[in-house]
XYZ file of C-alpha atoms in Angstrom:
164
model
C 11.682 -8.889 10.183
C 13.434 -6.217 7.737
C 10.289 -3.914 5.590
C 10.221 -5.545 2.204
C 12.245 -8.600 3.492
C 9.639 -11.306 1.869
C 9.395 -9.510 -1.337
C 13.189 -9.450 -1.737
C 13.419 -13.294 -1.129
C 10.418 -13.975 -3.552
C 11.935 -11.685 -6.198
C 15.657 -13.450 -5.509
C 13.883 -16.878 -5.692
C 12.220 -15.583 -9.097
C 15.750 -14.083 -10.334
C 13.760 -10.873 -10.768
C 14.154 -7.103 -9.945
C 17.676 -5.492 -9.086
C 18.562 -3.165 -6.572
C 19.622 0.427 -8.312
C 21.637 2.913 -6.932
C 22.331 6.807 -7.471
C 23.575 9.525 -5.360
C 19.816 10.420 -3.478
C 18.955 6.781 -2.685
C 18.967 3.380 -3.686
C 15.878 1.705 -5.236
C 14.502 -2.110 -6.150
C 13.355 -1.716 -9.311
C 11.381 -4.115 -11.389
C 11.074 -4.362 -15.298
C 7.267 -4.717 -16.994
C 8.067 -8.084 -17.898
C 9.022 -8.993 -14.374
C 6.014 -7.570 -12.647
C 4.267 -9.682 -15.175
C 5.794 -12.768 -13.808
C 4.596 -11.733 -10.237
C 1.057 -10.919 -11.718
C 0.820 -14.639 -12.822
C 1.374 -15.604 -9.204
C -2.098 -14.109 -8.537
C -0.200 -11.895 -6.260
C -0.311 -8.675 -7.662
C -3.758 -6.140 -5.937
C -4.858 -3.070 -8.145
C -4.436 -0.342 -5.231
C -4.771 2.466 -7.834
C -7.860 3.763 -6.879
C -7.301 2.968 -3.105
C -9.752 1.176 -0.480
C -9.734 -0.710 3.179
C -6.889 -3.413 2.537
C -7.282 -6.555 4.364
C -3.693 -8.898 4.683
C -0.680 -9.389 6.513
C 0.054 -7.857 9.519
C 4.127 -6.327 9.658
C 4.631 -8.851 11.733
C 3.890 -11.174 9.297
C 5.916 -10.054 6.362
C 3.674 -7.152 5.557
C 1.512 -6.104 1.807
C 4.164 -4.965 -0.461
C 3.664 -1.501 -2.853
C 4.804 -1.202 -6.165
C 4.865 1.934 -8.367
C 5.101 2.896 -11.583
C 7.793 4.877 -12.543
C 6.659 6.217 -16.419
C 9.955 8.615 -17.152
C 11.912 5.470 -16.089
C 9.256 3.425 -18.024
C 10.255 0.881 -14.551
C 8.099 -0.303 -11.433
C 9.946 0.275 -7.874
C 9.408 -0.806 -4.923
C 7.810 1.949 -2.826
C 7.268 0.318 0.598
C 5.266 -1.720 2.653
C 1.798 -1.973 4.594
C -0.511 -4.245 6.563
C -3.615 -5.455 6.720
C -6.289 -3.073 8.004
C -4.909 0.273 6.875
C -6.524 1.971 4.341
C -5.410 3.089 1.475
C -6.519 6.503 -0.261
C -7.458 6.993 -3.692
C -4.962 9.896 -5.298
C -4.462 12.724 -3.532
C -6.559 15.492 -5.039
C -5.458 18.836 -3.285
C -3.552 19.735 0.033
C -6.988 20.635 1.579
C -7.650 17.058 1.170
C -4.141 15.860 2.538
C -4.477 17.982 5.577
C -7.119 16.403 6.551
C -6.071 13.416 6.077
C -2.987 13.847 8.263
C -5.591 15.089 11.455
C -7.309 12.062 11.099
C -3.972 9.690 10.844
C -2.566 11.664 14.045
C -5.680 10.804 16.408
C -4.539 7.021 17.900
C -8.217 6.424 19.410
C -7.799 3.342 21.227
C -9.236 0.540 20.102
C -10.153 -2.919 21.553
C -10.097 -5.300 18.868
C -11.456 -5.522 15.387
C -14.810 -5.705 16.711
C -15.277 -2.071 16.723
C -15.213 -2.337 12.537
C -17.778 -1.757 10.594
C -16.599 -1.949 6.633
C -19.040 0.471 4.897
C -20.835 -1.166 1.743
C -19.445 1.604 -0.125
C -15.844 0.862 0.701
C -13.519 -0.296 -1.822
C -11.584 -3.580 -0.563
C -8.306 -5.007 -1.530
C -8.353 -8.682 -0.197
C -4.519 -9.390 0.247
C -5.816 -12.253 2.501
C -4.244 -15.985 2.137
C -1.041 -14.643 -0.186
C 1.993 -15.599 1.349
C 3.563 -12.655 -0.657
C 1.012 -9.826 -1.226
C 2.100 -6.998 -3.503
C -0.206 -3.913 -4.470
C 0.318 -1.627 -7.489
C -0.584 1.777 -6.247
C -1.067 5.135 -8.126
C 1.461 7.147 -10.190
C 0.759 10.003 -8.217
C 0.471 10.803 -4.429
C -1.974 8.435 -2.152
C -2.719 8.128 1.723
C -2.125 5.366 4.369
C -3.741 5.170 7.291
C -2.576 3.698 10.441
C -4.407 0.560 11.753
C -5.991 2.396 14.416
C -7.258 5.372 12.322
C -8.272 3.564 9.553
C -10.563 1.037 11.799
C -11.824 3.823 14.225
C -12.507 6.486 11.131
C -13.760 4.244 7.855
C -16.593 6.040 7.565
C -15.310 9.616 7.761
C -11.949 8.792 5.519
C -14.794 7.513 2.612
C -16.759 10.457 3.406
C -13.448 13.300 3.064
C -12.549 11.260 -0.113
C -15.974 11.828 -1.875
C -15.669 15.391 -1.023
C -12.589 15.775 -3.574
């Protein structure tokens, strides 16, 4: 499945959004009113403060990310993540980003989700049972941890977030 495919098909069905081309890239953009149409469907989740995301794997359409572009007064499609990945809160320093990169480089072996214990102080973004889930991310840089690193290092990730 192509990244964003389910999201683009939904937007086409709702007759919202458009592709915009410029010299550097092409991107899919939505107006604020069009995002309200998605929100009315109860498929948009607030991810501006990050959290552990539950939901579709990439094989089942993933979880779609949108981001406000304040300067252009639009919302742009920012990519796709999958369930059991951790979305950080906005990154506050280069040192924090470096620590996140180090954790994400580790590719621990995990048998299955039995190893996952979600701490009580962990923010959850539960998009399960939503066919085409969408998360609004922050206008500031956030970090997405791969699934294995998220599952194995969730407590360490939360600890680092609190530190900054």
